[in-house]
Short mmCIF file of C-alpha atoms in Angstrom, two decimals:
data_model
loop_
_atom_site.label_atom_id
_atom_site.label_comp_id
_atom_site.label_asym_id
_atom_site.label_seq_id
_atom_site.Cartn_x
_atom_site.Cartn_y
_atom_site.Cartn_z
CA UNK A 13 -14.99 -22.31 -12.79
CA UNK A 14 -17.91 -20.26 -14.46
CA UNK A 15 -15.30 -17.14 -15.15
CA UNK A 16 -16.30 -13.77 -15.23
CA UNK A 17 -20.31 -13.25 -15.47
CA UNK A 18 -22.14 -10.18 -16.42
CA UNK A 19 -25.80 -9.64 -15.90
CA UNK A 20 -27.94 -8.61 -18.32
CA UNK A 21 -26.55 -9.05 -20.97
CA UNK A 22 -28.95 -6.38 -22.79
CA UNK A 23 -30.34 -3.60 -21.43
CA UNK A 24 -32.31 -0.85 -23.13
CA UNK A 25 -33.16 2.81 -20.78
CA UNK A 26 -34.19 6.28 -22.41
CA UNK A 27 -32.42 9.24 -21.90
CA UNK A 28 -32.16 10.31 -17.72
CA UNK A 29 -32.81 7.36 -16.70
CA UNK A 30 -31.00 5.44 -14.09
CA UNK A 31 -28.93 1.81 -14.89
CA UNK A 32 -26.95 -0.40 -12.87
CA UNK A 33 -24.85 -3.51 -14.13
CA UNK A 34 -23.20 -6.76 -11.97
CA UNK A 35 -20.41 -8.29 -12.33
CA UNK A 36 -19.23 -11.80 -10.66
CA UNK A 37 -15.16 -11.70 -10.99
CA UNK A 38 -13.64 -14.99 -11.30
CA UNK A 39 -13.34 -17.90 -8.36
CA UNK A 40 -9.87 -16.40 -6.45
CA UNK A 41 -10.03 -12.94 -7.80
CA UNK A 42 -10.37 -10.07 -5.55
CA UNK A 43 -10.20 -6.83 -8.04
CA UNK A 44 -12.61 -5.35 -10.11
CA UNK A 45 -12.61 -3.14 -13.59
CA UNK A 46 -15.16 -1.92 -15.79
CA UNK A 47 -14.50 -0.61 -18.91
CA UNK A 48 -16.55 1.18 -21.72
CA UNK A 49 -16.66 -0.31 -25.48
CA UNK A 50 -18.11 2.22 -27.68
CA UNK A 51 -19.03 0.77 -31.37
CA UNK A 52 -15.90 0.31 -33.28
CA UNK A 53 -13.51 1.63 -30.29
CA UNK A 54 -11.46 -0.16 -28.28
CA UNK A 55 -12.36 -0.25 -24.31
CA UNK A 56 -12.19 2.58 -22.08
CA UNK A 57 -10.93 2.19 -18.65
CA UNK A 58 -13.81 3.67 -16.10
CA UNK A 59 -12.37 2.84 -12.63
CA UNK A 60 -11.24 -0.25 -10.62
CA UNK A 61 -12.50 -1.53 -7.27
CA UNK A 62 -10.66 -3.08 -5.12
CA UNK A 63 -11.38 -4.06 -0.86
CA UNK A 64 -14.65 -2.23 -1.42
CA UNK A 65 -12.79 0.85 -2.61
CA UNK A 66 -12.36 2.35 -5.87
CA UNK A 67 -8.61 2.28 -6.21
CA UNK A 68 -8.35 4.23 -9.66
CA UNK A 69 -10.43 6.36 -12.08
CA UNK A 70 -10.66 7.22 -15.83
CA UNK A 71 -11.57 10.06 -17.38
CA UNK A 72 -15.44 9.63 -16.74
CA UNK A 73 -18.01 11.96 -14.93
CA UNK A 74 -19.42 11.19 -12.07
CA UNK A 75 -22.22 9.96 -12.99
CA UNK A 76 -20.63 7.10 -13.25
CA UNK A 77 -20.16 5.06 -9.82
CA UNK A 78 -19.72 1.46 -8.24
CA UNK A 79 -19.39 -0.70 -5.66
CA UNK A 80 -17.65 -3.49 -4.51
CA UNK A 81 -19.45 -6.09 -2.11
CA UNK A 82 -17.74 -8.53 0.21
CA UNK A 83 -18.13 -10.99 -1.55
CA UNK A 84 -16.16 -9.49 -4.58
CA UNK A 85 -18.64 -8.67 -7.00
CA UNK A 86 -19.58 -5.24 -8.04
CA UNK A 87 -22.01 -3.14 -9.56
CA UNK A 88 -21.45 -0.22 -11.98
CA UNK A 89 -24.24 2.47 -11.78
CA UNK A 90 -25.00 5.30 -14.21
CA UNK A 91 -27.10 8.14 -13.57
CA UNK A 92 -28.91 10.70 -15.94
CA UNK A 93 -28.16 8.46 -19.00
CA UNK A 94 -27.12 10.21 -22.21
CA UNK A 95 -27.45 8.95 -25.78
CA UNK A 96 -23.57 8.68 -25.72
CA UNK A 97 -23.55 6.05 -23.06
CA UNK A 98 -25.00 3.64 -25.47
CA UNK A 99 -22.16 0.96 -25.20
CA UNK A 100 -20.97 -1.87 -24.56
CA UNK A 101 -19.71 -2.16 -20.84
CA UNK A 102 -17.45 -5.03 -19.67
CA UNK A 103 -16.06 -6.25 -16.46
CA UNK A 104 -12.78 -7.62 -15.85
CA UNK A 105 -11.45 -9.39 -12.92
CA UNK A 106 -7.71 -9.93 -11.32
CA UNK A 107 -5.94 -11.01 -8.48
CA UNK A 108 -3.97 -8.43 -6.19
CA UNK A 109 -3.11 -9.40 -2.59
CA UNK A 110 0.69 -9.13 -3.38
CA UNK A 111 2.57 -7.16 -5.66
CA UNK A 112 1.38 -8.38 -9.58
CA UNK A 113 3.64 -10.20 -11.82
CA UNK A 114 1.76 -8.69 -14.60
CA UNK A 115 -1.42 -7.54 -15.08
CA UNK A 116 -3.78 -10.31 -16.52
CA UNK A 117 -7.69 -9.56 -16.15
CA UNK A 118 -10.02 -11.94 -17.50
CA UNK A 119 -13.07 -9.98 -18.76
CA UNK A 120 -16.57 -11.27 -18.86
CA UNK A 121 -19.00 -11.30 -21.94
CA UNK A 122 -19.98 -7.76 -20.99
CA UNK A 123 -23.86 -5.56 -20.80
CA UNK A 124 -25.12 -4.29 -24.10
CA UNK A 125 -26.48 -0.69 -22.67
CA UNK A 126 -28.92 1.12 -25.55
CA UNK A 127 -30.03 4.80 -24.71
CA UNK A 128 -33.00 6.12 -26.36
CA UNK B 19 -0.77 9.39 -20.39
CA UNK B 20 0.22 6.29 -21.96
CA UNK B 21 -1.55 5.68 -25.66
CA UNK B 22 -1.81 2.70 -27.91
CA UNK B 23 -2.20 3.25 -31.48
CA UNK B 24 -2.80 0.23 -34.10
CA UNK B 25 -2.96 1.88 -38.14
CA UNK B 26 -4.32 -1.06 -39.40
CA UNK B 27 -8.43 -1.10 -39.03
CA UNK B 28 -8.80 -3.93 -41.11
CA UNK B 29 -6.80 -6.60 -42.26
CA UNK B 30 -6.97 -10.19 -44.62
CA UNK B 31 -5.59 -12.98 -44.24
CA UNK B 32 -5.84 -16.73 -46.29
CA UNK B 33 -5.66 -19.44 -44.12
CA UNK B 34 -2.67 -21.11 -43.35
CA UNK B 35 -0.95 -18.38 -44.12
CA UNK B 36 0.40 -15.45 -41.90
CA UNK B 37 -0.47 -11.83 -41.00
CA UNK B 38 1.13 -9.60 -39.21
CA UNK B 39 -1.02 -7.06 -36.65
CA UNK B 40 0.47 -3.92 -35.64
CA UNK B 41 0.80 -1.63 -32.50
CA UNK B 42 2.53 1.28 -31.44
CA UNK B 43 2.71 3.12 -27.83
CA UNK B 44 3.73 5.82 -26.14
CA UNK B 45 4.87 5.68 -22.19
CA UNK B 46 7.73 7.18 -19.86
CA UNK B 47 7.87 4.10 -17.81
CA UNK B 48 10.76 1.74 -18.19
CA UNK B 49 8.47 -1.28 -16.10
CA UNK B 50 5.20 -2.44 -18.15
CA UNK B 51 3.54 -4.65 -19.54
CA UNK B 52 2.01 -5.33 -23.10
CA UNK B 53 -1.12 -7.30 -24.53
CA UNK B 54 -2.95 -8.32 -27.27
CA UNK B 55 -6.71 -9.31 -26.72
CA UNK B 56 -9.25 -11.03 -29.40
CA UNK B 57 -12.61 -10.05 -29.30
CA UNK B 58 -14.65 -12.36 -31.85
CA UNK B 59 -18.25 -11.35 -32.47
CA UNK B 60 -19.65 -13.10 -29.32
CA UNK B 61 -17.85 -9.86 -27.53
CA UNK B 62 -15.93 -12.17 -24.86
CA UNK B 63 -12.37 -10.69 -24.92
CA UNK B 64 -9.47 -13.04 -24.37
CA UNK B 65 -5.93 -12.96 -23.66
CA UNK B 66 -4.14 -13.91 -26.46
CA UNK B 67 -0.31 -13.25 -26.26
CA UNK B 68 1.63 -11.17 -23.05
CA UNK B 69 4.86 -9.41 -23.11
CA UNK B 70 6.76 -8.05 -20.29
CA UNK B 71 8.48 -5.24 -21.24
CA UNK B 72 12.19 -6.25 -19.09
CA UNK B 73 12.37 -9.24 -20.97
CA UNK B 74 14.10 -9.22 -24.46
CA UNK B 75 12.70 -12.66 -25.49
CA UNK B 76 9.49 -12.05 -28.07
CA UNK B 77 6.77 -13.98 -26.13
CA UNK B 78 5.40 -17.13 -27.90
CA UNK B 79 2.45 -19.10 -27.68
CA UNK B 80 1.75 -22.19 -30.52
CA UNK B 81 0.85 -19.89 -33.66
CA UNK B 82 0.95 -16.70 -32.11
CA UNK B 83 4.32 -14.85 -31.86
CA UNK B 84 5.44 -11.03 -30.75
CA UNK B 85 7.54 -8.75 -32.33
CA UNK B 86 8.83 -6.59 -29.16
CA UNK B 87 10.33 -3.21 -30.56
CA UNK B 88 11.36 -1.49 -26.89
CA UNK B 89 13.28 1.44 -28.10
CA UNK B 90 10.96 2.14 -30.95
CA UNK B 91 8.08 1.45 -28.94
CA UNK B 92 6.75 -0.83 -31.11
CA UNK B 93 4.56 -4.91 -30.65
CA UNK B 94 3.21 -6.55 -33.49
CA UNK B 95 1.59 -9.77 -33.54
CA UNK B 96 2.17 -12.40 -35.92
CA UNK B 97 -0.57 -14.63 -36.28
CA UNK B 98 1.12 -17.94 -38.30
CA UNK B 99 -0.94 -20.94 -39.92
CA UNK B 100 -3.98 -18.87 -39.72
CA UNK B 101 -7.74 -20.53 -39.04
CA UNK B 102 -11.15 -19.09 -39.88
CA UNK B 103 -11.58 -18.96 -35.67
CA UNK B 104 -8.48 -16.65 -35.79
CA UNK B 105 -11.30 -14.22 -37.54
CA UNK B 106 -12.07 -11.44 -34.81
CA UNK B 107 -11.12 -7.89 -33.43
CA UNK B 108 -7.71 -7.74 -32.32
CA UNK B 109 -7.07 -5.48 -29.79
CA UNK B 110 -3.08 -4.39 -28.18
CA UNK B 111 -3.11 -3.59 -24.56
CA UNK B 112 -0.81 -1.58 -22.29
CA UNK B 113 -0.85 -1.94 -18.42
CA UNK B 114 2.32 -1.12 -16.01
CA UNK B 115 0.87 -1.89 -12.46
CA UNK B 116 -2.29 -3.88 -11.30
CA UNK B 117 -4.41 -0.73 -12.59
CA UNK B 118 -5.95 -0.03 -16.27
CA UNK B 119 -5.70 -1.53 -18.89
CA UNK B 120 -4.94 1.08 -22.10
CA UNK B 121 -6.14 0.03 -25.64
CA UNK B 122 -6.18 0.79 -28.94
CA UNK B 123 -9.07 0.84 -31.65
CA UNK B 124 -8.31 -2.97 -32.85
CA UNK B 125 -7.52 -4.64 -36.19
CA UNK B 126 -10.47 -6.26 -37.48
CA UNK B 127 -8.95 -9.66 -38.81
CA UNK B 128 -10.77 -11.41 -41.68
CA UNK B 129 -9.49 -15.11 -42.70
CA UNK B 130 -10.81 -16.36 -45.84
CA UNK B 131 -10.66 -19.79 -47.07
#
C-alpha cells in the first residue's frame, strides 16, 4: 500500500502565476482534503472532494479550486498566486460510503509551494 | 465555529520520562471527535492517539495516553517513557462528521538525552 502520495514535492512560481498540485488518496479511500500549512501554523482546512464534488469549503477565495477524477485522485489549483500562499499544502484521504465511525484521514507528505 | 487552542508552543522533555501536551476547544456539538497528530520534520503527519467524544474511557495506545476533560472542554496528551523519535510537532485535532479536520498551532516537542 504506497499511502497517500503528493506530487511535487517542491514547487517554486512568482507572484500571478498559476499552480496545480496531485494527490493519490490511499488504496480503498474515496474522499479527498487539502489543507494549507503556513510556517509555524497548524493546517487549514481548504475544501473536501468527494464523488467528483466538492462536498465542503473553508474560508478560502476562490482562487482556490479542485477536482476530483474517477479514479479518486485530485488536483488542487491556485490561480493569481500571492506571496501569502507560500505554504505548505497537504492532502489527506478517507473512506465515506457509509456513515463514519470517526473521522481518520491519512495525509500524504504534502507540496512545498514558494511564491516569489 | 469550532476552535482548538494548545498554550504550549514549545515543550522539553528527558527521555524516559513523561510530558504532558495540552489542548483546549470550543464546540456546541455533543457528537465529535478528537485527535492528536505528529508532524516530525520530514512533514508526514500521523495519527497518533483518537478520542471519541461519547466515550468516557481516556483512549490508550502503548506510551501514549489521553486526558479527556468533556465538560471543561479539555484533551491533553501524555506522552510516557519518552524517545528521541517522540521529538516532533504535535498537533490536537477536532472533527465531528466525515468533513474538516480543525487544528491548533502545535507543541513543538524536544526530547533530549
Amino acid at each position: 500500500d504506497a499511502g497517500v502520495t503528493q506530487s511535487p514535492t517542491h514547487l517554486i512560481k512568482t507572484r500571478g502565476q498559476q499552480v496545480t498540485l496531485r494527490c493519490s488518496p490511499k488504496s480503498g479511500h474515496d474522499t479527498v482534503s487539502w489543507y494549507q500549512q503556513a510556517l509555524g501554523q497548524g493546517p487549514q482546512f481548504i475544501f473536501q472532494y468527494y464523488e467528483e464534488e466538492e462536498r465542503q469549503r473553508g474560508n478560502f477565495p476562490d482562487r482556490f479550486s479542485g477536482h476530483q477524477f474517477p479514479n479518486y485522485s485530485s488536483e488542487l489549483n491556485v490561480n493569481a498566486l500571492l506571496l501569502g500562499d507560500s505554504a505548505l499544502y497537504l492532502c489527506a484521504s478517507s473512506r465515506r460510503g457509509y456513515k463514519f465511525s470517526y473521522n481518520e484521514q491519512f495525509f500524504g507528505p504534502g507540496t512545498r509551494l514558494t511564491v516569489l | 465555529a469550532q476552535t482548538v487552542t494548545q498554550s504550549q508552543p514549545e515543550m522539553s522533555v528527558q527521555e524516559a520520562e513523561t510530558v504532558t501536551l495540552s489542548c483546549t476547544y470550543d464546540t456546541s456539538e455533543s457528537d465529535y471527535y478528537l485527535f492528536w497528530y505528529k508532524q516530525p520534520p520530514s512533514r508526514q503527519m500521523i495519527l497518533v492517539i483518537r478520542q471519541e467524544a461519547y466515550k468516557q474511557q481516556n483512549a490508550t495506545e502503548n506510551r501514549f495516553s489521553v486526558n479527556f476533560q468533556k465538560a471543561a472542554k479539555s484533551f491533553s496528551l501524555k506522552i510516557s517513557d519518552s524517545q528521541l523519535g517522540d521529538a516532533a510537532m504535535y498537533f490536537c485535532a477536532y472533527g465531528n462528521s466525515g468533513y474538516a479536520l480543525n487544528f491548533g498551532k502545535g507543541t513543538s516537542l524536544l526530547v533530549t538525552p
